[in-house]
mmCIF file of C-alpha atoms in Angstrom:
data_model
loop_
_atom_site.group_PDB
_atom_site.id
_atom_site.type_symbol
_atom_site.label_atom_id
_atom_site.label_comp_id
_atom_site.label_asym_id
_atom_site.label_seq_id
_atom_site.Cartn_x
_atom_site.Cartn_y
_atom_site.Cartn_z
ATOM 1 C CA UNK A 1207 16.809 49.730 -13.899
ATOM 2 C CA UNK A 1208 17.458 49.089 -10.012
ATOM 3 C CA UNK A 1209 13.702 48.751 -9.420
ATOM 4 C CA UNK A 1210 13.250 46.286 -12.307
ATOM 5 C CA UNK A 1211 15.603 44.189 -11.461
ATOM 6 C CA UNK A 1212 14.650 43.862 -7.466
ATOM 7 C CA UNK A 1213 11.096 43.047 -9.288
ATOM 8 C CA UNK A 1214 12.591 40.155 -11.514
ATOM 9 C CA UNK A 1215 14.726 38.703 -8.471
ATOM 10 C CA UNK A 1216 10.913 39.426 -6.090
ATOM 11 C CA UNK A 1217 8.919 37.709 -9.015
ATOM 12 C CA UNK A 1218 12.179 34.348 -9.700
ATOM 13 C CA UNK A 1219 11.892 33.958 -5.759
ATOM 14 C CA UNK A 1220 8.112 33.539 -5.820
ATOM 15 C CA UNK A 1221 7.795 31.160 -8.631
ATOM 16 C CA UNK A 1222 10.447 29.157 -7.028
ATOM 17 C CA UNK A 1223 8.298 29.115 -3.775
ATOM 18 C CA UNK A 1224 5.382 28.287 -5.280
ATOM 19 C CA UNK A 1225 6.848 25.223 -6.626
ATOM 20 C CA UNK A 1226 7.225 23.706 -2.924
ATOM 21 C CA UNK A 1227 5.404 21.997 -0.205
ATOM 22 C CA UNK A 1228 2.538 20.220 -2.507
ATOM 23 C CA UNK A 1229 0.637 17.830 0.562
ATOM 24 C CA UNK A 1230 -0.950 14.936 -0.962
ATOM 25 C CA UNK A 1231 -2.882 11.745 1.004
ATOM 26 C CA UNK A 1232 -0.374 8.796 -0.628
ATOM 27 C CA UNK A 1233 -2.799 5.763 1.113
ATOM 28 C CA UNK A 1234 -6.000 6.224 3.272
ATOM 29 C CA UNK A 1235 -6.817 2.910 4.936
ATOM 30 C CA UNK A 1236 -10.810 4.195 4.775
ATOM 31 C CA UNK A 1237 -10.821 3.345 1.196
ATOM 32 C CA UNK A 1238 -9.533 -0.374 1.477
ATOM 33 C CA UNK A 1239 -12.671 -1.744 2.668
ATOM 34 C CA UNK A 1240 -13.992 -5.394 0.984
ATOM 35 C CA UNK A 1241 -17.061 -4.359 -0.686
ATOM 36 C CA UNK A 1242 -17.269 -7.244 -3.412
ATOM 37 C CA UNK A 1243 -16.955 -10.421 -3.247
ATOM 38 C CA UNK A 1244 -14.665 -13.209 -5.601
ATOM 39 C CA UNK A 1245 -15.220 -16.673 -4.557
ATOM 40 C CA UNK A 1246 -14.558 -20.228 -6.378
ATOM 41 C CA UNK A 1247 -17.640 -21.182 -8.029
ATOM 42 C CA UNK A 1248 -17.904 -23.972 -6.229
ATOM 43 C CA UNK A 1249 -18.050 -22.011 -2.592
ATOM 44 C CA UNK A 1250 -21.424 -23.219 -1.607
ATOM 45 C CA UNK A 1251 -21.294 -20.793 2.133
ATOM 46 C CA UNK A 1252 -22.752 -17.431 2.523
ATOM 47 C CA UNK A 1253 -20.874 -15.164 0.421
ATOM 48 C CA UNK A 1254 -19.045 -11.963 2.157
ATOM 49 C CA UNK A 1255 -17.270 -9.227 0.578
ATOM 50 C CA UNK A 1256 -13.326 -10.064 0.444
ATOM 51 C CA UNK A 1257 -11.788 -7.961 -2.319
ATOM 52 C CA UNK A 1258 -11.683 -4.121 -2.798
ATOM 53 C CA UNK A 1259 -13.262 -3.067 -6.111
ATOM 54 C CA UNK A 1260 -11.099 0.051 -6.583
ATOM 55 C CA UNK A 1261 -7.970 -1.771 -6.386
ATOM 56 C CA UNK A 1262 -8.525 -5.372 -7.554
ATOM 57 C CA UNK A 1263 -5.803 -7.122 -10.420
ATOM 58 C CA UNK A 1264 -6.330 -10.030 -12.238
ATOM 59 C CA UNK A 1265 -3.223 -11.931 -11.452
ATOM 60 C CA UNK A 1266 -4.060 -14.581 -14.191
ATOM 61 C CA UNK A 1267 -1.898 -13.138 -16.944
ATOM 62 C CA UNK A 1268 1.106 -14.854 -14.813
ATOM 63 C CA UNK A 1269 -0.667 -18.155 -14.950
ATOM 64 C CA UNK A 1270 0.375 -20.980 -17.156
ATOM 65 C CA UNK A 1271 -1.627 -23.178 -19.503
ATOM 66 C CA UNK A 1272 -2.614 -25.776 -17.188
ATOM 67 C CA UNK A 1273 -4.657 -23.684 -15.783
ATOM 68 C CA UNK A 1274 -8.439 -23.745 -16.702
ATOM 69 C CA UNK A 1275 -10.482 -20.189 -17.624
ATOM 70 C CA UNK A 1276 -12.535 -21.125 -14.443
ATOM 71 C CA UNK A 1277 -9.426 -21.127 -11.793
ATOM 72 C CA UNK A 1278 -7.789 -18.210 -13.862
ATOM 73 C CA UNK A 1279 -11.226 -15.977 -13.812
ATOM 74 C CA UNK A 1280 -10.751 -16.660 -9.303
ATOM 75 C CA UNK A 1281 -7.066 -15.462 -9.062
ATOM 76 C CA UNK A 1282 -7.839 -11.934 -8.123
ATOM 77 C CA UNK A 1283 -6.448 -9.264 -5.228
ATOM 78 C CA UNK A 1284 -6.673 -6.322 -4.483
ATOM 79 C CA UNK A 1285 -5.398 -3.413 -1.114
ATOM 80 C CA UNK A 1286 -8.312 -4.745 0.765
ATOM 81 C CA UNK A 1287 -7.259 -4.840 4.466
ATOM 82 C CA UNK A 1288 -7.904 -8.773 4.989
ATOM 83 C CA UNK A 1289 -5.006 -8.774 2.140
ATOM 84 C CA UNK A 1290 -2.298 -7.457 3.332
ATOM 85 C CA UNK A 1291 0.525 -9.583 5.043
ATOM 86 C CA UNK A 1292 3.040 -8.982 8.206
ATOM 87 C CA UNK A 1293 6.534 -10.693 7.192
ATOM 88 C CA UNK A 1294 8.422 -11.142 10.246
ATOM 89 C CA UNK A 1295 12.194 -11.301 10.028
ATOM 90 C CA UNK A 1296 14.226 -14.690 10.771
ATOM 91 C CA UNK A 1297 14.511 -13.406 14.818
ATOM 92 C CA UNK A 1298 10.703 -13.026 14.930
ATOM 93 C CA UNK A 1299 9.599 -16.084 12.774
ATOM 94 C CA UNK A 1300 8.417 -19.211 14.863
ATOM 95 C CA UNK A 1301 5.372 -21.648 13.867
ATOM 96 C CA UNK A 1302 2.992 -19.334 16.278
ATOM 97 C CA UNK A 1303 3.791 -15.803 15.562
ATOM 98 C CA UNK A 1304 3.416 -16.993 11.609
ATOM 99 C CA UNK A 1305 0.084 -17.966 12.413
ATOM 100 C CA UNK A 1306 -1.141 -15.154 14.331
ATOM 101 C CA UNK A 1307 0.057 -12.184 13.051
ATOM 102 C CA UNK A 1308 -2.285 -11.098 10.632
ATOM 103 C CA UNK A 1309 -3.821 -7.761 9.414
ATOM 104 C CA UNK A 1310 -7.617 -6.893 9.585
ATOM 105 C CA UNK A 1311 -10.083 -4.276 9.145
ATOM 106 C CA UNK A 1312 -10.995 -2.042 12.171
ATOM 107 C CA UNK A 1313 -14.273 -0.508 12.761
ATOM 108 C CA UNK A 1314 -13.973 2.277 14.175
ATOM 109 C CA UNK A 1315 -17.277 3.869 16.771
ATOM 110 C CA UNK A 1316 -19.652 5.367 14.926
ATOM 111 C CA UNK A 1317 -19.488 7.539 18.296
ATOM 112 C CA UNK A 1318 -16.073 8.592 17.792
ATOM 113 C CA UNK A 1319 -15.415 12.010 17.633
ATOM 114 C CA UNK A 1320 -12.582 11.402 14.557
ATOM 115 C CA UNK A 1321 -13.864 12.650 10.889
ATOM 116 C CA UNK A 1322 -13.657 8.724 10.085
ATOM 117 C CA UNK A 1323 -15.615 8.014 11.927
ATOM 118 C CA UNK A 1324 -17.753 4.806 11.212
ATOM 119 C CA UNK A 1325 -15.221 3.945 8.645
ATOM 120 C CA UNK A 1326 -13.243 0.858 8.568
ATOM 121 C CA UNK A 1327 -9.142 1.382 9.329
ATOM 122 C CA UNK A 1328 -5.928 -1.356 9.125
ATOM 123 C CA UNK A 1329 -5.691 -3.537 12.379
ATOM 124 C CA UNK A 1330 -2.788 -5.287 12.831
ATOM 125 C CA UNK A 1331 -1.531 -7.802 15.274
ATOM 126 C CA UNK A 1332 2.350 -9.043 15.690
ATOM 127 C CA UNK A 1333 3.279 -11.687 17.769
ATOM 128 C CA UNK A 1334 6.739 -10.576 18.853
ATOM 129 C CA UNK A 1335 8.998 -13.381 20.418
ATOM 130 C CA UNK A 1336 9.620 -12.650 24.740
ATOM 131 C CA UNK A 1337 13.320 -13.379 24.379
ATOM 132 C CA UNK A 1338 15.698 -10.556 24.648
ATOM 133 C CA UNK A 1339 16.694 -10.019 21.303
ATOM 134 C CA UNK A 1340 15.737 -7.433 18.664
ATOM 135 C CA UNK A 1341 12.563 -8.436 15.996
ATOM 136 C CA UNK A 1342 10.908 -6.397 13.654
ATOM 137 C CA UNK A 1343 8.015 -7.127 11.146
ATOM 138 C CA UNK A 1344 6.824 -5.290 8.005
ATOM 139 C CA UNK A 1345 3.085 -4.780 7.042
ATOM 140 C CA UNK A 1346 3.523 -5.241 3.117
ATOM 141 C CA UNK A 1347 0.501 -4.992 0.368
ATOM 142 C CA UNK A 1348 -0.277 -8.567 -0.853
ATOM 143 C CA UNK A 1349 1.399 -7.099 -3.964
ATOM 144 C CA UNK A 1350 4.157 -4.443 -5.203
ATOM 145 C CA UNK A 1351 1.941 -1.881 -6.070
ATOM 146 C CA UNK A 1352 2.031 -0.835 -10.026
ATOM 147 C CA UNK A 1353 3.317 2.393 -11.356
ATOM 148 C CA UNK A 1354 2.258 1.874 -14.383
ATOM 149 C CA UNK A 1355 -0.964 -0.322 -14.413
ATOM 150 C CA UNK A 1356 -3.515 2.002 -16.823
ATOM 151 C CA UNK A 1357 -6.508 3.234 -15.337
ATOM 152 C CA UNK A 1358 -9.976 1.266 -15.818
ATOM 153 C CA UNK A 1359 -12.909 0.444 -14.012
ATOM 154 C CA UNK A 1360 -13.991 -3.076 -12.473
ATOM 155 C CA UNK A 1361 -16.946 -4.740 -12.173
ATOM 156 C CA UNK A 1362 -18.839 -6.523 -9.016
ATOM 157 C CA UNK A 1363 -17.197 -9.899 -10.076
ATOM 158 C CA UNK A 1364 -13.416 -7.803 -9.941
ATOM 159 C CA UNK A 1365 -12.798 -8.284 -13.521
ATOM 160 C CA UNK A 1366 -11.117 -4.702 -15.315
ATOM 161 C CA UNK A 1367 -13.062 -2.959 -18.026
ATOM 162 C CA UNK A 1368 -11.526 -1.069 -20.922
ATOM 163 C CA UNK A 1369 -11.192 2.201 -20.290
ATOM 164 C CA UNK A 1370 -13.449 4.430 -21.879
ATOM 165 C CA UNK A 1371 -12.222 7.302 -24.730
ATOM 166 C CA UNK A 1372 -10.604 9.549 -22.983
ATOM 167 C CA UNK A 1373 -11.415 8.505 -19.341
ATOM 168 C CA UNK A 1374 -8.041 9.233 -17.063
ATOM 169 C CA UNK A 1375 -7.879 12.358 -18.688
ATOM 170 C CA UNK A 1376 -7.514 15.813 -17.802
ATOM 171 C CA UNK A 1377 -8.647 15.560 -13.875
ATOM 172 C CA UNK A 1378 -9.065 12.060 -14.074
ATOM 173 C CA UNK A 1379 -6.703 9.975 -12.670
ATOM 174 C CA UNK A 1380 -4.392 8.266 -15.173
ATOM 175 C CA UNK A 1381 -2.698 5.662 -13.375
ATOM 176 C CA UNK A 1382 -4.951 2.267 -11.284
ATOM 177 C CA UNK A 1383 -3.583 3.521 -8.148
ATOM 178 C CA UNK A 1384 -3.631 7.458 -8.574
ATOM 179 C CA UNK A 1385 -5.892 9.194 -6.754
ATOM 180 C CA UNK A 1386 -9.037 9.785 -8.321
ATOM 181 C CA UNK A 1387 -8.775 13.222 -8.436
ATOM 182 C CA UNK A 1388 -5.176 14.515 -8.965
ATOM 183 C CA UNK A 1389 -5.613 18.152 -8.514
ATOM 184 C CA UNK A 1390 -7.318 17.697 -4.821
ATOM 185 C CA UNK A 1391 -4.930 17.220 -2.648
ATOM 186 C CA UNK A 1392 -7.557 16.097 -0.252
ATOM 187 C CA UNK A 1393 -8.403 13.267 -2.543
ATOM 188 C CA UNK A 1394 -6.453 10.712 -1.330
ATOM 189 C CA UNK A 1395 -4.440 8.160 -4.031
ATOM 190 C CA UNK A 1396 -4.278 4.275 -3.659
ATOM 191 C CA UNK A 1397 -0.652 4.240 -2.713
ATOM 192 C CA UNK A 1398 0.991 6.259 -5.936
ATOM 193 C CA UNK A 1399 1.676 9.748 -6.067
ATOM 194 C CA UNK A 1400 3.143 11.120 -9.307
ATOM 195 C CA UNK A 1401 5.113 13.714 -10.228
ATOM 196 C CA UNK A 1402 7.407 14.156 -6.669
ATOM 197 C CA UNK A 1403 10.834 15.975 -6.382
ATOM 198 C CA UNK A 1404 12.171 16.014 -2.426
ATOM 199 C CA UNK A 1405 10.512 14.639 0.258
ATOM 200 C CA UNK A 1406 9.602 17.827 2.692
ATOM 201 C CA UNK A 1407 7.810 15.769 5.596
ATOM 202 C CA UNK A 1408 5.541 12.296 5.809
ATOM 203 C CA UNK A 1409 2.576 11.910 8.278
ATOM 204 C CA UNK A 1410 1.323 8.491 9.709
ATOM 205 C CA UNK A 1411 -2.080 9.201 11.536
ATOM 206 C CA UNK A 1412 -1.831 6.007 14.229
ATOM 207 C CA UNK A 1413 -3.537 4.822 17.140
ATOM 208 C CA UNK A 1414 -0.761 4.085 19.476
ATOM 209 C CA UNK A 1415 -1.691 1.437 22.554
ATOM 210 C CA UNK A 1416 1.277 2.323 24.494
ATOM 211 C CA UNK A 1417 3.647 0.255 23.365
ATOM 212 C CA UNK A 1418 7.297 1.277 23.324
ATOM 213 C CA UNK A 1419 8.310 -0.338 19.403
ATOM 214 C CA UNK A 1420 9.715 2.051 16.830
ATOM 215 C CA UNK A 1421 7.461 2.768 13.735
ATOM 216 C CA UNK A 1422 9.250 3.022 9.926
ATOM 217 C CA UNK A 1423 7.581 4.057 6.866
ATOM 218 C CA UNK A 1424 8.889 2.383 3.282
ATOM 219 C CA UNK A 1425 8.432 4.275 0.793
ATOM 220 C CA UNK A 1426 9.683 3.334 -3.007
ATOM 221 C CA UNK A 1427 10.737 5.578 -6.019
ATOM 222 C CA UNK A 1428 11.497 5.607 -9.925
ATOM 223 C CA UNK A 1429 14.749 4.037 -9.531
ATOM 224 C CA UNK A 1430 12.554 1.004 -7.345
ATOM 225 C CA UNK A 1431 14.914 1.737 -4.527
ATOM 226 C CA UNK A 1432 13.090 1.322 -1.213
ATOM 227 C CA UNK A 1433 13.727 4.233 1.497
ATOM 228 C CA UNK A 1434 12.893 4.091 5.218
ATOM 229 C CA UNK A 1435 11.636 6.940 6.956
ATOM 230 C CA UNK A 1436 11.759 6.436 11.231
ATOM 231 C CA UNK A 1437 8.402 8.061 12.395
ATOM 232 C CA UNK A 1438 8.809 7.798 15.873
ATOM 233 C CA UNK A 1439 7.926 5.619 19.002
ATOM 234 C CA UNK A 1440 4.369 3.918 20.025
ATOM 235 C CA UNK A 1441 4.491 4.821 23.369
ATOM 236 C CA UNK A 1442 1.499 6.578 23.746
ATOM 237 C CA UNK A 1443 -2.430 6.220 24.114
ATOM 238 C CA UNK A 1444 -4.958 7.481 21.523
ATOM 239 C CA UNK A 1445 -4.763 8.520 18.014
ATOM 240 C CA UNK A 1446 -1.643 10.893 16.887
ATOM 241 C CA UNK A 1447 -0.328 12.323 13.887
ATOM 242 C CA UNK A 1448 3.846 11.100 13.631
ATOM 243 C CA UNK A 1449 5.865 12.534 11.429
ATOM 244 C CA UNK A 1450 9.490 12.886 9.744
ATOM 245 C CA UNK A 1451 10.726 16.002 8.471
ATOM 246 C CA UNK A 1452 13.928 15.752 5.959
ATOM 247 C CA UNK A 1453 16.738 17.256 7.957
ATOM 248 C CA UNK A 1454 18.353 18.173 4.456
ATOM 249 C CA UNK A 1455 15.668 20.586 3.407
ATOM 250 C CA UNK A 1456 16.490 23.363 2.247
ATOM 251 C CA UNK A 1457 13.678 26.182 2.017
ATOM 252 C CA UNK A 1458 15.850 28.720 0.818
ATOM 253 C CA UNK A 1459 16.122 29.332 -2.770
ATOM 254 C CA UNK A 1460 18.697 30.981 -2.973
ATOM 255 C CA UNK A 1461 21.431 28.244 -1.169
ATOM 256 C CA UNK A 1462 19.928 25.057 -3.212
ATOM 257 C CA UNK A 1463 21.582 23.373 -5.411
ATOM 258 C CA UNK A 1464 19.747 23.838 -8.677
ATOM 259 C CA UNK A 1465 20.288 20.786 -10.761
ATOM 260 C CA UNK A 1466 18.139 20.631 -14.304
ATOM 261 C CA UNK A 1467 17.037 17.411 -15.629
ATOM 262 C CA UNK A 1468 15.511 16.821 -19.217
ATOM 263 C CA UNK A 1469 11.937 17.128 -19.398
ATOM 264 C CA UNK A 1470 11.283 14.289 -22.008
ATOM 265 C CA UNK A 1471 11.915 11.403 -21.614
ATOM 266 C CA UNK A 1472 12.704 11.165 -18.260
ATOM 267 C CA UNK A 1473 9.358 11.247 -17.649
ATOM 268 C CA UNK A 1474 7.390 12.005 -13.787
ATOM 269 C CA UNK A 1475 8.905 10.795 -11.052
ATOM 270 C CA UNK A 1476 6.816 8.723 -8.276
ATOM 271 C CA UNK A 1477 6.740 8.052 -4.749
ATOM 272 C CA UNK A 1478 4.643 4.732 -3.674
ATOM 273 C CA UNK A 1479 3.726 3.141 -0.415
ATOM 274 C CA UNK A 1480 5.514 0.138 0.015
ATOM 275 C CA UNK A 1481 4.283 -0.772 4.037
ATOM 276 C CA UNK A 1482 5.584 -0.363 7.348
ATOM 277 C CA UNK A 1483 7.768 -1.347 9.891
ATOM 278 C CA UNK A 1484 7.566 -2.212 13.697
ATOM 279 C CA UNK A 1485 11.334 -2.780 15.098
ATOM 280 C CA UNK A 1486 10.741 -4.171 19.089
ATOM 281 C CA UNK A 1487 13.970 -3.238 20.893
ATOM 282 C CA UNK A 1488 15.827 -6.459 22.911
ATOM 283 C CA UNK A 1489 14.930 -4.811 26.142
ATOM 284 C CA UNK A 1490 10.988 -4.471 25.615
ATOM 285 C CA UNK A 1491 8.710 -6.229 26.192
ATOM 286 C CA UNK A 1492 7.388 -8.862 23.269
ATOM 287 C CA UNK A 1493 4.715 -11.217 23.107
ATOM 288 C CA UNK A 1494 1.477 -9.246 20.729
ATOM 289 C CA UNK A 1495 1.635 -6.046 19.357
ATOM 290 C CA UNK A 1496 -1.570 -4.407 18.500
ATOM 291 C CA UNK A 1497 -1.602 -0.860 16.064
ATOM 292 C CA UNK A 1498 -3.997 0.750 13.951
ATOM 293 C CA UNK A 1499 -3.359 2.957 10.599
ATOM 294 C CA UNK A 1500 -5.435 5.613 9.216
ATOM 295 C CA UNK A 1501 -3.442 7.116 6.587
ATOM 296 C CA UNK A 1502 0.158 8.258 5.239
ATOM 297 C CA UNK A 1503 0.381 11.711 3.871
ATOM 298 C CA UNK A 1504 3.246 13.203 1.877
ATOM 299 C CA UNK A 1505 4.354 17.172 1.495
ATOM 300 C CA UNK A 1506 7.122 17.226 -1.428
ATOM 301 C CA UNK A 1507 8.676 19.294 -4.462
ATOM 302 C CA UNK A 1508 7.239 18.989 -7.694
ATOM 303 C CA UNK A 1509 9.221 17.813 -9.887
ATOM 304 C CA UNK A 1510 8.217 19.130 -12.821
ATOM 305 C CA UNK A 1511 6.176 22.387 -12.800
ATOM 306 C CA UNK A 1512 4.009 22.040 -15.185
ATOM 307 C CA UNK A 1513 3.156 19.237 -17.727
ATOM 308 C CA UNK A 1514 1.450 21.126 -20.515
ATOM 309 C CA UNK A 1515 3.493 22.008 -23.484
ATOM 310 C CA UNK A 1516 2.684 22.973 -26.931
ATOM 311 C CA UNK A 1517 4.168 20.044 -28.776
ATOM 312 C CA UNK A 1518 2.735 16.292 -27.582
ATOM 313 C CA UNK A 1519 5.951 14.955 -26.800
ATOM 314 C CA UNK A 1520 4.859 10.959 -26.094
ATOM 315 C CA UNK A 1521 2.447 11.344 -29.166
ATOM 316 C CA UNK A 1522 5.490 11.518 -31.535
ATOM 317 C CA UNK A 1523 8.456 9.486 -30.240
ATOM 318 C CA UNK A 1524 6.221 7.269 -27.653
ATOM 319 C CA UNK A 1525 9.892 6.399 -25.842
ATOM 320 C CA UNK A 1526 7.592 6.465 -22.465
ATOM 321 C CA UNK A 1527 4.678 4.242 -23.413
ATOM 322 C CA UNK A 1528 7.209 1.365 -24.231
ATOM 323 C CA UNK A 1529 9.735 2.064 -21.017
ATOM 324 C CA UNK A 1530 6.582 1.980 -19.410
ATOM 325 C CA UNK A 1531 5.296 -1.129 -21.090
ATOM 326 C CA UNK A 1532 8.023 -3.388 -20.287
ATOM 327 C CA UNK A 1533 8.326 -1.936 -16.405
ATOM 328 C CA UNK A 1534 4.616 -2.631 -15.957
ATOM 329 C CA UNK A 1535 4.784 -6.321 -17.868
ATOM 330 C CA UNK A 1536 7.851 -6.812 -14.937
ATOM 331 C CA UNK A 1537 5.587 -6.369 -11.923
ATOM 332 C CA UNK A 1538 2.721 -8.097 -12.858
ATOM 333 C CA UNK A 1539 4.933 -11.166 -13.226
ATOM 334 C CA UNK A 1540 6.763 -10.313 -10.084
ATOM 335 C CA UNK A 1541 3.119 -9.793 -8.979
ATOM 336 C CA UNK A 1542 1.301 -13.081 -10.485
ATOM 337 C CA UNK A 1543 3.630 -15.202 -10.015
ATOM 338 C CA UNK A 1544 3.923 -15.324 -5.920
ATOM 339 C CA UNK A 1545 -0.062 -15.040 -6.062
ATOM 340 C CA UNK A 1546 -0.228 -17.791 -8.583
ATOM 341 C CA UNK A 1547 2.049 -19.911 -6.018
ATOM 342 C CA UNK A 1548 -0.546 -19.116 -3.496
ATOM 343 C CA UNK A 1549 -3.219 -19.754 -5.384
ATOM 344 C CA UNK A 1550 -1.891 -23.162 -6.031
ATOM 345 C CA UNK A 1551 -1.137 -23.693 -2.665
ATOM 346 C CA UNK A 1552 -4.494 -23.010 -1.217
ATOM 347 C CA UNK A 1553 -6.251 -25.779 -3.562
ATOM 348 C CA UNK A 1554 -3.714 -28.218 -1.979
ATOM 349 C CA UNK A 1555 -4.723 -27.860 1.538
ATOM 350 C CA UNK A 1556 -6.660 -30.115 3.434
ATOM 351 C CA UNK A 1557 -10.311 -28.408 4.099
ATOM 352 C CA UNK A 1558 -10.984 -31.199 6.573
ATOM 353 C CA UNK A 1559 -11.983 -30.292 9.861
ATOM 354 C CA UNK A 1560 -12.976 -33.601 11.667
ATOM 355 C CA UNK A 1561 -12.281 -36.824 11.065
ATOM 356 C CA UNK A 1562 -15.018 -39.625 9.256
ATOM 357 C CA UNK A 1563 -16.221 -41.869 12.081
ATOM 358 C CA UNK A 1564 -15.809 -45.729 11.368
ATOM 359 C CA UNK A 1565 -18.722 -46.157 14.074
ATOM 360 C CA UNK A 1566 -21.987 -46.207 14.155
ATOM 361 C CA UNK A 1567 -23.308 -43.073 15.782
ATOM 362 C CA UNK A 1568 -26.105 -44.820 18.021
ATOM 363 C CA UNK A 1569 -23.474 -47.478 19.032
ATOM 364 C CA UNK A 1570 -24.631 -48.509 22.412
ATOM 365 C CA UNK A 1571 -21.033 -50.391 23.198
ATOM 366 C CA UNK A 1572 -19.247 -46.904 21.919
ATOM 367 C CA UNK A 1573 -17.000 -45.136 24.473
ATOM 368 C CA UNK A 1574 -18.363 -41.671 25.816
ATOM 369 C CA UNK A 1575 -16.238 -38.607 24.749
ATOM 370 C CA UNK A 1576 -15.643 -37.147 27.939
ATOM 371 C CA UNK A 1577 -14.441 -40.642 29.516
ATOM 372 C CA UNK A 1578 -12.403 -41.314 26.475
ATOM 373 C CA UNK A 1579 -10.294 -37.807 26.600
ATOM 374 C CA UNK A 1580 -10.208 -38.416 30.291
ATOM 375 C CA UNK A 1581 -8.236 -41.874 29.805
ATOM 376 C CA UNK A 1582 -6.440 -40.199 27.453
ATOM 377 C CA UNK A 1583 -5.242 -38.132 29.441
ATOM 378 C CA UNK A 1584 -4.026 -40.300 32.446
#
């Protein structure tokens, strides 16, 4: 009786073991890369690839009727690097750090020795004000990224496909910005990993330039609460892997709290990428801040075991399908509307780069240029 018992308690302690530390890739910066291109049809220049296929949306649902199908078929984004934005807070925000901070893909040397090599990884440049006060910028996606957004394909021309029968099923990924294989936990996921209990630890693999600013990670969850995780300090030279480990972890069993939560229809909880953050203490130096990103990885709880059960659970009462309806139809109009503004804004600026001349250009009584800017300028 003894020895079956020390079995059961051997055999409890296991399975609860081999529920921890899952290690999943939540973004790789690799997989961002522009490789088609979405351009008004009236863009008469040499067309370059600007939007990521894997991870382009169709902000046009959020657009109003004014709008013609032409202009609606061009309001696309997507996680391609060129996209994403650095919003500086109200200490850091002048005329020129607006304009210069920007984020941008990074080549690195085919010649390096790092596995990615060859591969293109986020660039980002702050312009941090010189005055001795404390400034900090995030490096946000151009949109919230969905939790909910249904798996589909896109074409060259960024436009979504319906999903074929039963495509995002069984290894497939289910969700736009799940990985594309869920059971590798190589494969690395678009920003959205499903299915997480605690946070163990979360890695930042970053090429630091030596600059003494303090690096955050913002992370969001099912309750759309944003949580920051400090990584560490810039301060060094070369690529390194930061982390943060959870100083609340508990590894042992035995002295957790064990708190049970109903299977359906809570449904999976979800941990998604929602940027970074560069603080710049008052007494550093300011003025640019260069950094480079290769990934964020996650090790975590499950938070459910297992998902397979005998009875299909969202096939009957579908409670799921609509909570997740009406969360999904909330960020795409969170989403399409701030892109739609943009959109709108872009058509009304000047693309002007010179003045028309009221002369004629073989004038022989016209001024030279270099004399004219020189009496302008005594």
């Amino acid at each position: 009786m003894k020895k079956t018992l020390v079995l059961s308690a051997a055999l409890m302690t296991l399975v609860g073991f081999a529920s921890f530390a899952e290690e999943r890739t939540l973004i790789d910066f690799t997989r961002l890369s522009a490789d088609i291109a979405v351009y008004p049809q009236d863009y008469d220049g040499e067309k370059t690839n600007n939007q990521n296929k894997r991870t382009v949306m169709n902000y046009a649902t959020a657009a109003g009727a004014s709008f013609s199908a032409e202009q609606k078929d061009l309001m696309k984004s997507s996680l391609a690097l060129a996209e994403w934005e650095v919003v500086l807070n109200s200490s850091a925000r002048n005329v020129s750090s607006l304009a210069q901070s920007q984020v941008k893909a990074a080549p690195v040397s085919s010649n390096s020795k790092q596995p990615f090599a060859g591969s293109e990884v986020m660039g980002v440049r702050v312009v941090f004000p010189t005055g001795a006060y404390n400034a900090n910028a995030k490096i946000v996606p151009p949109f919230q990224i969905p939790a909910y957004e249904p798996y589909s394909q896109a074409d060259d021309n960024g436009d979504r496909q319906p999903a074929a029968k039963g495509e995002g099923e069984s290894t497939g990924p289910k969700w736009l910005f799940e990985s594309d294989d869920p059971s590798n936990k190589d494969e690395p996921a678009y920003g959205l990993v499903k299915n997480v209990g605690t946070l163990k630890k979360v890695a930042v693999t970053t090429m630091g330039m030596n600059f003494p600013h303090a690096l955050y990670v913002l992370l969001g969850d099912t309750d759309n609460v944003t949580r920051r995780y400090f990584m560490g300090y810039l301060g060094f030279d070369g690529w390194k892997t930061l982390e943060w480990n959870n100083p609340e972890y508990i590894s042992e069993v035995r002295t957790r709290e064990i708190r049970v939560y109903p299977i359906y229809p809570r449904g999976e909880p979800f941990v998604k990428f929602e940027g970074f953050q560069i603080c710049r203490d008052a007494a550093h130096v300011g003025d640019d801040f260069i950094g480079y990103f290769k990934d964020v990885k996650i090790i975590f709880d499950k938070a459910n075991l297992t998902s397979e059960r005998d009875i299909a659970d969202e096939d009957l009462w579908g409670i799921i399908g609509r909570k997740e309806s009406a969360r999904q139809a909330l960020e795409m109009s969170r989403f399409g509307n701030k892109q739609v503004n943009r959109y709108v804004e872009r058509q009304k600026m000047a693309t002007e780069e010179n003045f028309t001349s009221s002369l004629a250009e073989d004038g022989a009584s016209n001024a030279q240029s270099n004399g004219g800017q020189a009496a302008d300028a005594k």
